[in-house]
XYZ file of C-alpha atoms in Angstrom:
116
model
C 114.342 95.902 102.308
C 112.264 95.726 99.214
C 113.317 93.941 95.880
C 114.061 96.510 93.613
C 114.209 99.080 96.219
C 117.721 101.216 96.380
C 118.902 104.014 98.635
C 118.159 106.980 95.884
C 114.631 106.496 96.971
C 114.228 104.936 93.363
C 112.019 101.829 92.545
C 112.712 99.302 89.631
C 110.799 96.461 88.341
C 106.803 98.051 89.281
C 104.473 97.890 86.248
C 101.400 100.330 86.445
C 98.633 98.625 85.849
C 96.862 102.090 85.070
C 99.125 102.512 82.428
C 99.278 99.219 80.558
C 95.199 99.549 80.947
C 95.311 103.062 79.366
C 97.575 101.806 76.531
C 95.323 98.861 75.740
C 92.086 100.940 76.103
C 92.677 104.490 75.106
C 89.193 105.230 73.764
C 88.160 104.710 77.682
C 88.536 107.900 79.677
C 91.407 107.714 81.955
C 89.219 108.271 84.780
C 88.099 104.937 84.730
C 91.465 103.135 84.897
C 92.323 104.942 88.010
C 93.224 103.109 90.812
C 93.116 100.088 91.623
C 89.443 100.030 92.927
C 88.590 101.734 89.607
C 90.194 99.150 87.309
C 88.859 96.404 89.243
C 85.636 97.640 88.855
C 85.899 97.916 85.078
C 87.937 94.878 84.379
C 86.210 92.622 86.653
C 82.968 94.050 87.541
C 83.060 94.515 91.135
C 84.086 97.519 93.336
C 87.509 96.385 96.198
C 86.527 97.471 99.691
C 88.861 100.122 100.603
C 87.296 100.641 104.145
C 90.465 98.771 105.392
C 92.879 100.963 103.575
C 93.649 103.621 106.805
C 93.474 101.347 109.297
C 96.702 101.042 111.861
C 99.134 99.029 109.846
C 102.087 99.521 112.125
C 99.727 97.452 114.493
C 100.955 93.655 114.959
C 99.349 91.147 114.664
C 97.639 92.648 111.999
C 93.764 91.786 112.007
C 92.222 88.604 109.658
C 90.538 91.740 108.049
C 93.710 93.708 107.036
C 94.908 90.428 106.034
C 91.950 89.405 104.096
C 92.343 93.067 102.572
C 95.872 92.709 101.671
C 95.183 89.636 100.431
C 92.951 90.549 97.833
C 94.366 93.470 96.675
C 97.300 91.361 95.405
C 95.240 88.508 93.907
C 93.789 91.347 92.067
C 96.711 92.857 90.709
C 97.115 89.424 89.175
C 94.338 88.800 88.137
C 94.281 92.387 86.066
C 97.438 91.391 84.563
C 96.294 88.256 83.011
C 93.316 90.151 82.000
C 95.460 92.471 80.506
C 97.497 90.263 78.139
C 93.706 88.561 77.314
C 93.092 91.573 76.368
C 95.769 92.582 74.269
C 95.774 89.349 72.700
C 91.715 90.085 71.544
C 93.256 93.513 70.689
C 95.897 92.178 68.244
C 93.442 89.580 66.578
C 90.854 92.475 66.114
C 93.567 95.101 64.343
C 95.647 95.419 62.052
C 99.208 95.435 63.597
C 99.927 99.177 62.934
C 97.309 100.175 65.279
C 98.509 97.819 68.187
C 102.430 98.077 67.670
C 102.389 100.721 71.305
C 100.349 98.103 73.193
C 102.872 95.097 71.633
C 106.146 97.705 72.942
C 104.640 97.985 76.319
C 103.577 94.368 76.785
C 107.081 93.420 75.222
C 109.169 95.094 77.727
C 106.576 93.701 81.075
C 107.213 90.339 79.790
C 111.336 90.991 79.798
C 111.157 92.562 82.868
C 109.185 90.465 84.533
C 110.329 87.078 82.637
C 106.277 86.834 81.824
């Protein structure tokens, strides 16, 4: 069973990253902040290898590859996040604060929820 995971099917406490990237950037088309291959790609400058992404996970032991795979994909996530709030931070010092209050809201309520 999954944190945040309850019988309705519903899930609680999962931040898109897509989103918060969309909020922060909304002159970039929406396109680009995709996915997370996508936003890795424009955040960090490198394209994830998604070869692994079909393979048999029901399989056990799962291979060092799928492992190295999952692996990153998580650091990543991380790593976008912090980029994010850099980001946002850069954002606020560069505007005035009417034209950041919707990325402040958003970033507000991830770092409640997620006690950031």
């Amino acid at each position: 069973v999954f944190s945040g995971w309850e019988s309705s099917g519903t899930i609680s406490n999962v931040l898109d990253l897509s989103m918060l990237f969309k909020t922060i950037y909304p002159q970039v088309p929406g396109k680009h902040l995709e996915g997370l291959s996508k936003l890795t790609t424009y955040q960090l400058g490198f394209a994830l290898d998604k070869s692994m992404q079909c393979s048999n996970w029901n399989r056990r032991p799962l291979s060092r590859t799928q492992l190295a795979y999952s692996s990153l994909d998580a650091c990543v996530q991380v790593t976008l996040f912090d980029n994010a709030i850099q980001s946002y931070l850069h954002f606020v010092s560069s505007h005035n604060k009417s034209d950041s209050m919707e990325v402040e809201k958003l970033l507000r309520k991830v770092m409640i929820e997620y006690r950031v």
